Amino acid sequence: MSAERSLARLGSALALGFTLALTTLGAHAQLQAQPQPQPYGGPLFDAHLHYNDEAWMQAHPVEDALGRMQRSGVRAIIANSRPNDGTKTLASAKALTVAAGVQVVPFIRLYRNRADYSSWFNDPSIAAMVQAELAAGTAAGPYRGIGEFHLYDSANANGPVAVQLMKLAQARDLVVLAHVDDAAIDLLMAHAPKAKLIWAHTGIGGAPVDRVRALLLRYPTLMGELSYRPGLTQGSGRLSAEWKALFTEFPGRFLIGSDTWVNARWQGYESLMQEARAWLGELEPAVARRIAWGNGAALFGLPDPAPR
Ligand SMILES: [Zn+2]
């Protein structure tokens, strides 16, 4: 080997080593930085909003609640309340909701008071109340759904009023918002296999992601709302890898929500929506927009909001 050739070899070996070192450094710097993606900036559809009497009669009158939505970029809501007066109050405030740019989709709540939470599924007077509300409608138009209702014991999904209301929802094309476990999803869908069911929290008990996937595959009209969902984000607020994969696999099946079940959730409303915007920003923009807005708008036939 000539001295010239071995020098050339040494040179290319050094160059390769240098390139490798640079690449490693680059990858290391990237790992360390991991910049937080830009938050999602488009419209939001809040698919789990309560306007209970302690909110609208006390701390959060209509102007206050709408102000929080407007500042958060929320352009449509599923409104329901215990009792239904809060929803009707919001639905009647047409000038204010139009001015705030918020479309109201009214749902019938099954609760007149807290006692109804644990007995509605066996109580014929609840079914009668739902029929009366349906017949009356609201100032914002007919009711579009039933819920949120709770089943703390999934076996109560077979209660006579639960069966009756699932069949009613399917017959009248009403969307159901249900806070239940995964076993109750199977039971409810058995009563009305074509009903449109929004699974509140997509299982607040943290049903495994594979179980959520299996239910979405089994029931094409099932959707998941994501407030309080355990495991959705990690400590830093970043979207977990398994949920990111599930959203990418089923971009048309999820919705965001605030779940303003107590006034503290109203006080934190804007932060809740900011948190949602942060993890939505980690998704492909088209997927983020569907989960943030498009899926809810499509479910109820809402027009896209005018830019503000
Ligand atoms: Zn709720």
mmCIF file of C-alpha atoms and ligand atoms in Angstrom:
data_model
loop_
_atom_site.group_PDB
_atom_site.id
_atom_site.type_symbol
_atom_site.label_atom_id
_atom_site.label_comp_id
_atom_site.label_asym_id
_atom_site.label_seq_id
_atom_site.Cartn_x
_atom_site.Cartn_y
_atom_site.Cartn_z
ATOM 1 C CA MET A 1 0.000 0.000 0.000
ATOM 2 C CA SER A 2 1.485 3.367 -0.971
ATOM 3 C CA ALA A 3 1.827 6.064 1.652
ATOM 4 C CA GLU A 4 -0.544 8.193 -0.421
ATOM 5 C CA ARG A 5 -3.293 5.550 -0.358
ATOM 6 C CA SER A 6 -3.039 4.901 3.362
ATOM 7 C CA LEU A 7 -3.184 8.628 4.017
ATOM 8 C CA ALA A 8 -6.326 8.820 1.869
ATOM 9 C CA ARG A 9 -7.851 5.894 3.857
ATOM 10 C CA LEU A 10 -6.982 7.529 7.115
ATOM 11 C CA GLY A 11 -8.583 10.720 5.821
ATOM 12 C CA SER A 12 -11.886 9.051 4.899
ATOM 13 C CA ALA A 13 -11.944 7.111 8.174
ATOM 14 C CA LEU A 14 -11.485 10.361 10.064
ATOM 15 C CA ALA A 15 -14.202 12.026 7.984
ATOM 16 C CA LEU A 16 -16.619 9.152 8.686
ATOM 17 C CA GLY A 17 -15.850 9.329 12.397
ATOM 18 C CA PHE A 18 -16.418 13.065 12.378
ATOM 19 C CA THR A 19 -19.750 12.693 10.552
ATOM 20 C CA LEU A 20 -20.900 9.995 13.023
ATOM 21 C CA ALA A 21 -19.936 12.191 15.940
ATOM 22 C CA LEU A 22 -21.899 15.099 14.460
ATOM 23 C CA THR A 23 -24.943 12.886 13.813
ATOM 24 C CA THR A 24 -24.868 11.574 17.386
ATOM 25 C CA LEU A 25 -24.532 15.099 18.725
ATOM 26 C CA GLY A 26 -27.434 16.227 16.554
ATOM 27 C CA ALA A 27 -29.680 13.379 17.708
ATOM 28 C CA HIS A 28 -28.725 14.070 21.293
ATOM 29 C CA ALA A 29 -29.544 17.768 20.980
ATOM 30 C CA GLN A 30 -32.911 16.865 19.395
ATOM 31 C CA LEU A 31 -33.740 14.454 22.218
ATOM 32 C CA GLN A 32 -32.924 17.069 24.809
ATOM 33 C CA ALA A 33 -34.916 19.848 23.176
ATOM 34 C CA GLN A 34 -38.114 17.962 22.086
ATOM 35 C CA PRO A 35 -39.924 21.201 21.431
ATOM 36 C CA GLN A 36 -43.603 21.233 22.444
ATOM 37 C CA PRO A 37 -45.605 21.432 19.209
ATOM 38 C CA GLN A 38 -47.789 24.483 18.597
ATOM 39 C CA PRO A 39 -51.176 24.085 20.322
ATOM 40 C CA TYR A 40 -54.187 23.420 18.107
ATOM 41 C CA GLY A 41 -55.579 26.814 17.113
ATOM 42 C CA GLY A 42 -58.937 26.072 15.455
ATOM 43 C CA PRO A 43 -62.518 25.947 16.773
ATOM 44 C CA LEU A 44 -63.543 23.671 19.653
ATOM 45 C CA PHE A 45 -66.737 21.650 20.149
ATOM 46 C CA ASP A 46 -67.282 21.040 23.879
ATOM 47 C CA ALA A 47 -69.180 17.745 23.902
ATOM 48 C CA HIS A 48 -69.627 17.453 27.667
ATOM 49 C CA LEU A 49 -70.903 20.646 29.218
ATOM 50 C CA HIS A 50 -73.192 20.907 32.262
ATOM 51 C CA TYR A 51 -74.919 24.125 33.211
ATOM 52 C CA ASN A 52 -76.318 23.075 36.577
ATOM 53 C CA ASP A 53 -78.390 25.341 38.818
ATOM 54 C CA GLU A 54 -75.497 26.120 41.182
ATOM 55 C CA ALA A 55 -73.621 27.479 38.140
ATOM 56 C CA TRP A 56 -76.237 29.602 36.381
ATOM 57 C CA MET A 57 -78.135 30.745 39.485
ATOM 58 C CA GLN A 58 -75.024 31.648 41.456
ATOM 59 C CA ALA A 59 -71.434 32.012 40.309
ATOM 60 C CA HIS A 60 -71.686 31.722 36.526
ATOM 61 C CA PRO A 61 -74.639 33.500 34.899
ATOM 62 C CA VAL A 62 -75.051 33.154 31.135
ATOM 63 C CA GLU A 63 -72.754 36.090 30.266
ATOM 64 C CA ASP A 64 -69.982 34.668 32.455
ATOM 65 C CA ALA A 65 -70.276 31.117 31.070
ATOM 66 C CA LEU A 66 -70.385 32.328 27.464
ATOM 67 C CA GLY A 67 -67.412 34.629 28.097
ATOM 68 C CA ARG A 68 -65.358 31.631 29.226
ATOM 69 C CA MET A 69 -66.352 29.690 26.109
ATOM 70 C CA GLN A 70 -65.654 32.640 23.815
ATOM 71 C CA ARG A 71 -62.186 33.262 25.288
ATOM 72 C CA SER A 72 -61.439 29.550 24.835
ATOM 73 C CA GLY A 73 -62.468 29.448 21.168
ATOM 74 C CA VAL A 74 -65.380 27.094 21.932
ATOM 75 C CA ARG A 75 -67.867 27.482 19.059
ATOM 76 C CA ALA A 76 -70.428 24.779 19.920
ATOM 77 C CA ILE A 77 -71.482 22.843 23.007
ATOM 78 C CA ILE A 78 -73.565 19.875 24.062
ATOM 79 C CA ALA A 79 -75.538 21.558 26.867
ATOM 80 C CA ASN A 80 -77.194 19.594 29.650
ATOM 81 C CA SER A 81 -78.017 20.389 33.225
ATOM 82 C CA ARG A 82 -79.507 19.232 36.520
ATOM 83 C CA PRO A 83 -82.387 20.065 36.328
ATOM 84 C CA ASN A 84 -83.001 20.946 32.653
ATOM 85 C CA ASP A 85 -83.642 24.631 33.475
ATOM 86 C CA GLY A 86 -79.962 25.540 33.006
ATOM 87 C CA THR A 87 -79.959 24.183 29.456
ATOM 88 C CA LYS A 88 -83.216 26.028 28.716
ATOM 89 C CA THR A 89 -81.771 29.258 30.140
ATOM 90 C CA LEU A 90 -78.754 28.965 27.846
ATOM 91 C CA ALA A 91 -80.898 27.966 24.860
ATOM 92 C CA SER A 92 -83.189 30.990 25.427
ATOM 93 C CA ALA A 93 -80.315 33.485 25.537
ATOM 94 C CA LYS A 94 -80.213 33.602 21.746
ATOM 95 C CA ALA A 95 -78.790 37.121 21.383
ATOM 96 C CA LEU A 96 -75.966 36.340 23.826
ATOM 97 C CA THR A 97 -75.052 32.955 22.327
ATOM 98 C CA VAL A 98 -75.041 34.421 18.805
ATOM 99 C CA ALA A 99 -72.878 37.325 19.990
ATOM 100 C CA ALA A 100 -70.460 34.879 21.650
ATOM 101 C CA GLY A 101 -70.408 32.733 18.487
ATOM 102 C CA VAL A 102 -71.485 29.604 20.397
ATOM 103 C CA GLN A 103 -73.951 27.105 18.886
ATOM 104 C CA VAL A 104 -76.016 25.312 21.561
ATOM 105 C CA VAL A 105 -76.906 21.631 21.072
ATOM 106 C CA PRO A 106 -79.412 20.855 23.857
ATOM 107 C CA PHE A 107 -79.568 17.440 25.562
ATOM 108 C CA ILE A 108 -82.164 16.206 28.052
ATOM 109 C CA ARG A 109 -80.659 15.415 31.435
ATOM 110 C CA LEU A 110 -82.348 12.606 33.340
ATOM 111 C CA TYR A 111 -81.855 14.225 36.738
ATOM 112 C CA ARG A 112 -84.170 16.582 38.571
ATOM 113 C CA ASN A 113 -81.911 16.301 41.631
ATOM 114 C CA ARG A 114 -78.934 14.328 42.958
ATOM 115 C CA ALA A 115 -81.113 11.424 44.129
ATOM 116 C CA ASP A 116 -82.062 10.632 40.519
ATOM 117 C CA TYR A 117 -78.424 9.703 39.675
ATOM 118 C CA SER A 118 -78.774 6.307 41.313
ATOM 119 C CA SER A 119 -82.391 5.407 40.491
ATOM 120 C CA TRP A 120 -83.288 6.822 37.039
ATOM 121 C CA PHE A 121 -82.892 3.449 35.257
ATOM 122 C CA ASN A 122 -85.807 1.975 37.255
ATOM 123 C CA ASP A 123 -87.960 5.119 37.497
ATOM 124 C CA PRO A 124 -90.867 5.498 35.014
ATOM 125 C CA SER A 125 -91.296 9.155 35.999
ATOM 126 C CA ILE A 126 -87.885 9.845 34.391
ATOM 127 C CA ALA A 127 -89.074 8.364 31.085
ATOM 128 C CA ALA A 128 -92.196 10.535 31.305
ATOM 129 C CA MET A 129 -90.073 13.617 31.971
ATOM 130 C CA VAL A 130 -87.921 12.838 28.908
ATOM 131 C CA GLN A 131 -91.049 12.525 26.734
ATOM 132 C CA ALA A 132 -92.416 15.835 28.028
ATOM 133 C CA GLU A 133 -89.088 17.623 27.390
ATOM 134 C CA LEU A 134 -88.869 16.132 23.895
ATOM 135 C CA ALA A 135 -92.366 17.370 23.071
ATOM 136 C CA ALA A 136 -91.594 20.871 24.401
ATOM 137 C CA GLY A 137 -88.137 21.358 22.861
ATOM 138 C CA THR A 138 -86.057 24.462 23.603
ATOM 139 C CA ALA A 139 -85.687 27.987 22.278
ATOM 140 C CA ALA A 140 -82.539 26.795 20.486
ATOM 141 C CA GLY A 141 -84.510 24.072 18.697
ATOM 142 C CA PRO A 142 -85.404 20.463 19.479
ATOM 143 C CA TYR A 143 -83.377 18.415 21.924
ATOM 144 C CA ARG A 144 -80.726 16.413 20.073
ATOM 145 C CA GLY A 145 -79.805 13.897 22.750
ATOM 146 C CA ILE A 146 -80.203 12.312 26.171
ATOM 147 C CA GLY A 147 -77.664 12.487 29.001
ATOM 148 C CA GLU A 148 -75.276 12.658 30.570
ATOM 149 C CA PHE A 149 -76.499 9.734 32.632
ATOM 150 C CA HIS A 150 -74.486 7.560 35.010
ATOM 151 C CA LEU A 151 -74.497 3.823 35.687
ATOM 152 C CA TYR A 152 -72.274 3.084 38.677
ATOM 153 C CA ASP A 153 -73.201 -0.611 38.413
ATOM 154 C CA SER A 154 -73.132 -1.770 34.797
ATOM 155 C CA ALA A 155 -75.937 -4.311 35.445
ATOM 156 C CA ASN A 156 -78.321 -1.330 35.735
ATOM 157 C CA ALA A 157 -77.932 -0.866 31.963
ATOM 158 C CA ASN A 158 -80.665 -3.528 31.871
ATOM 159 C CA GLY A 159 -83.023 -1.487 34.062
ATOM 160 C CA PRO A 160 -86.392 -0.997 32.325
ATOM 161 C CA VAL A 161 -86.015 2.764 31.863
ATOM 162 C CA ALA A 162 -82.461 2.383 30.529
ATOM 163 C CA VAL A 163 -83.742 -0.099 27.940
ATOM 164 C CA GLN A 164 -86.690 2.174 27.069
ATOM 165 C CA LEU A 165 -84.510 5.282 26.637
ATOM 166 C CA MET A 166 -81.920 3.495 24.472
ATOM 167 C CA LYS A 167 -84.717 2.318 22.170
ATOM 168 C CA LEU A 168 -86.217 5.831 22.145
ATOM 169 C CA ALA A 169 -82.830 7.330 21.250
ATOM 170 C CA GLN A 170 -82.412 4.933 18.347
ATOM 171 C CA ALA A 171 -85.968 5.521 17.059
ATOM 172 C CA ARG A 172 -85.776 9.343 17.321
ATOM 173 C CA ASP A 173 -82.132 9.734 16.244
ATOM 174 C CA LEU A 174 -81.133 11.183 19.616
ATOM 175 C CA VAL A 175 -77.494 10.961 20.666
ATOM 176 C CA VAL A 176 -76.831 9.394 24.086
ATOM 177 C CA LEU A 177 -74.102 10.679 26.457
ATOM 178 C CA ALA A 178 -73.337 7.920 28.968
ATOM 179 C CA HIS A 179 -70.930 7.831 31.918
ATOM 180 C CA VAL A 180 -70.545 4.051 32.205
ATOM 181 C CA ASP A 181 -67.930 1.316 32.209
ATOM 182 C CA ASP A 182 -66.993 -0.817 29.227
ATOM 183 C CA ALA A 183 -69.295 -3.680 30.275
ATOM 184 C CA ALA A 184 -72.277 -1.295 30.226
ATOM 185 C CA ILE A 185 -71.394 -0.193 26.674
ATOM 186 C CA ASP A 186 -72.047 -3.762 25.514
ATOM 187 C CA LEU A 187 -75.308 -3.936 27.489
ATOM 188 C CA LEU A 188 -76.620 -0.553 26.254
ATOM 189 C CA MET A 189 -75.749 -1.275 22.628
ATOM 190 C CA ALA A 190 -77.522 -4.646 22.843
ATOM 191 C CA HIS A 191 -80.799 -2.751 23.458
ATOM 192 C CA ALA A 192 -80.328 -0.439 20.460
ATOM 193 C CA PRO A 193 -77.469 -1.554 18.164
ATOM 194 C CA LYS A 194 -77.785 1.493 15.873
ATOM 195 C CA ALA A 195 -78.027 4.144 18.612
ATOM 196 C CA LYS A 196 -75.434 6.919 18.545
ATOM 197 C CA LEU A 197 -73.655 6.616 21.864
ATOM 198 C CA ILE A 198 -71.016 9.024 23.194
ATOM 199 C CA TRP A 199 -69.027 7.277 25.916
ATOM 200 C CA ALA A 200 -68.386 10.019 28.486
ATOM 201 C CA HIS A 201 -64.683 10.065 29.464
ATOM 202 C CA THR A 202 -64.157 6.982 27.217
ATOM 203 C CA GLY A 203 -64.224 5.050 30.468
ATOM 204 C CA ILE A 204 -63.405 7.096 33.562
ATOM 205 C CA GLY A 205 -62.151 3.902 35.234
ATOM 206 C CA GLY A 206 -59.413 3.625 32.597
ATOM 207 C CA ALA A 207 -60.538 0.718 30.408
ATOM 208 C CA PRO A 208 -57.403 -0.471 28.544
ATOM 209 C CA VAL A 209 -56.812 1.106 25.143
ATOM 210 C CA ASP A 210 -57.130 -2.312 23.460
ATOM 211 C CA ARG A 211 -60.590 -2.697 24.995
ATOM 212 C CA VAL A 212 -61.570 0.793 23.753
ATOM 213 C CA ARG A 213 -60.327 -0.146 20.279
ATOM 214 C CA ALA A 214 -62.339 -3.410 20.328
ATOM 215 C CA LEU A 215 -65.537 -1.534 21.283
ATOM 216 C CA LEU A 216 -65.016 1.068 18.528
ATOM 217 C CA LEU A 217 -64.590 -1.748 16.021
ATOM 218 C CA ARG A 218 -67.688 -3.589 17.274
ATOM 219 C CA TYR A 219 -70.001 -0.540 17.390
ATOM 220 C CA PRO A 220 -69.622 1.846 14.424
ATOM 221 C CA THR A 221 -71.923 4.446 16.086
ATOM 222 C CA LEU A 222 -69.902 4.583 19.327
ATOM 223 C CA MET A 223 -67.775 7.681 20.004
ATOM 224 C CA GLY A 224 -65.522 8.580 22.929
ATOM 225 C CA GLU A 225 -65.473 11.901 24.825
ATOM 226 C CA LEU A 226 -62.129 12.537 26.490
ATOM 227 C CA SER A 227 -62.478 14.618 29.686
ATOM 228 C CA TYR A 228 -60.941 12.941 32.779
ATOM 229 C CA ARG A 229 -59.704 10.001 30.663
ATOM 230 C CA PRO A 230 -56.906 8.309 32.672
ATOM 231 C CA GLY A 231 -53.662 7.776 30.745
ATOM 232 C CA LEU A 232 -54.510 10.188 27.918
ATOM 233 C CA THR A 233 -51.606 12.459 28.748
ATOM 234 C CA GLN A 234 -48.437 11.935 30.740
ATOM 235 C CA GLY A 235 -47.251 14.030 33.675
ATOM 236 C CA SER A 236 -45.952 16.774 31.402
ATOM 237 C CA GLY A 237 -49.316 17.086 29.637
ATOM 238 C CA ARG A 238 -47.930 15.349 26.538
ATOM 239 C CA LEU A 239 -50.201 12.937 24.690
ATOM 240 C CA SER A 240 -49.367 9.301 25.439
ATOM 241 C CA ALA A 241 -48.137 7.174 22.541
ATOM 242 C CA GLU A 242 -50.981 4.630 22.717
ATOM 243 C CA TRP A 243 -53.668 7.347 22.587
ATOM 244 C CA LYS A 244 -51.919 9.133 19.761
ATOM 245 C CA ALA A 245 -51.980 5.857 17.814
ATOM 246 C CA LEU A 246 -55.674 5.270 18.627
ATOM 247 C CA PHE A 247 -56.658 8.787 17.467
ATOM 248 C CA THR A 248 -54.714 8.319 14.259
ATOM 249 C CA GLU A 249 -56.455 4.969 13.710
ATOM 250 C CA PHE A 250 -59.970 6.349 14.498
ATOM 251 C CA PRO A 251 -59.874 10.102 13.754
ATOM 252 C CA GLY A 252 -63.654 10.248 13.340
ATOM 253 C CA ARG A 253 -64.609 8.724 16.675
ATOM 254 C CA PHE A 254 -63.473 11.092 19.429
ATOM 255 C CA LEU A 255 -64.637 14.392 20.955
ATOM 256 C CA ILE A 256 -63.276 16.729 23.612
ATOM 257 C CA GLY A 257 -65.271 17.952 26.613
ATOM 258 C CA SER A 258 -64.998 20.106 29.729
ATOM 259 C CA ASP A 259 -67.368 18.245 32.107
ATOM 260 C CA THR A 260 -68.371 21.283 34.164
ATOM 261 C CA TRP A 261 -70.054 19.094 36.791
ATOM 262 C CA VAL A 262 -69.089 21.431 39.668
ATOM 263 C CA ASN A 263 -68.371 25.166 39.680
ATOM 264 C CA ALA A 264 -64.635 24.551 40.116
ATOM 265 C CA ARG A 265 -64.637 23.200 36.556
ATOM 266 C CA TRP A 266 -66.191 26.489 35.377
ATOM 267 C CA GLN A 267 -63.484 28.410 37.210
ATOM 268 C CA GLY A 268 -60.836 26.326 35.408
ATOM 269 C CA TYR A 269 -62.682 26.245 32.066
ATOM 270 C CA GLU A 270 -60.108 28.205 30.081
ATOM 271 C CA SER A 271 -57.179 26.109 31.421
ATOM 272 C CA LEU A 272 -59.062 22.905 30.598
ATOM 273 C CA MET A 273 -59.493 24.018 27.007
ATOM 274 C CA GLN A 274 -55.829 25.119 26.824
ATOM 275 C CA GLU A 275 -54.751 21.663 28.020
ATOM 276 C CA ALA A 276 -56.853 20.082 25.267
ATOM 277 C CA ARG A 277 -55.346 22.434 22.680
ATOM 278 C CA ALA A 278 -51.838 21.443 23.844
ATOM 279 C CA TRP A 279 -52.282 17.694 23.306
ATOM 280 C CA LEU A 280 -54.366 18.194 20.152
ATOM 281 C CA GLY A 281 -51.322 20.058 18.795
ATOM 282 C CA GLU A 282 -49.332 16.806 18.901
ATOM 283 C CA LEU A 283 -51.640 15.203 16.306
ATOM 284 C CA GLU A 284 -51.674 15.613 12.532
ATOM 285 C CA PRO A 285 -53.558 18.901 11.933
ATOM 286 C CA ALA A 286 -56.455 17.199 10.100
ATOM 287 C CA VAL A 287 -56.874 14.635 12.913
ATOM 288 C CA ALA A 288 -56.717 17.354 15.577
ATOM 289 C CA ARG A 289 -59.391 19.418 13.844
ATOM 290 C CA ARG A 290 -61.773 16.447 13.608
ATOM 291 C CA ILE A 291 -61.439 15.603 17.312
ATOM 292 C CA ALA A 292 -61.574 19.261 18.345
ATOM 293 C CA TRP A 293 -64.449 20.330 16.139
ATOM 294 C CA GLY A 294 -65.334 18.292 13.049
ATOM 295 C CA ASN A 295 -66.699 15.125 14.639
ATOM 296 C CA GLY A 296 -69.147 17.007 16.847
ATOM 297 C CA ALA A 297 -70.186 19.312 14.011
ATOM 298 C CA ALA A 298 -70.792 16.325 11.711
ATOM 299 C CA LEU A 299 -72.777 14.434 14.366
ATOM 300 C CA PHE A 300 -75.304 17.301 14.662
ATOM 301 C CA GLY A 301 -75.018 18.818 11.165
ATOM 302 C CA LEU A 302 -73.559 22.125 12.390
ATOM 303 C CA PRO A 303 -72.045 24.559 9.883
ATOM 304 C CA ASP A 304 -68.391 25.520 10.286
ATOM 305 C CA PRO A 305 -68.156 28.648 12.441
ATOM 306 C CA ALA A 306 -67.336 31.966 10.804
ATOM 307 C CA PRO A 307 -63.786 33.068 11.699
ATOM 308 C CA ARG A 308 -63.713 35.601 14.536
HETATM 309 ZN ZN ZN B 1 -70.394 14.971 33.274
#
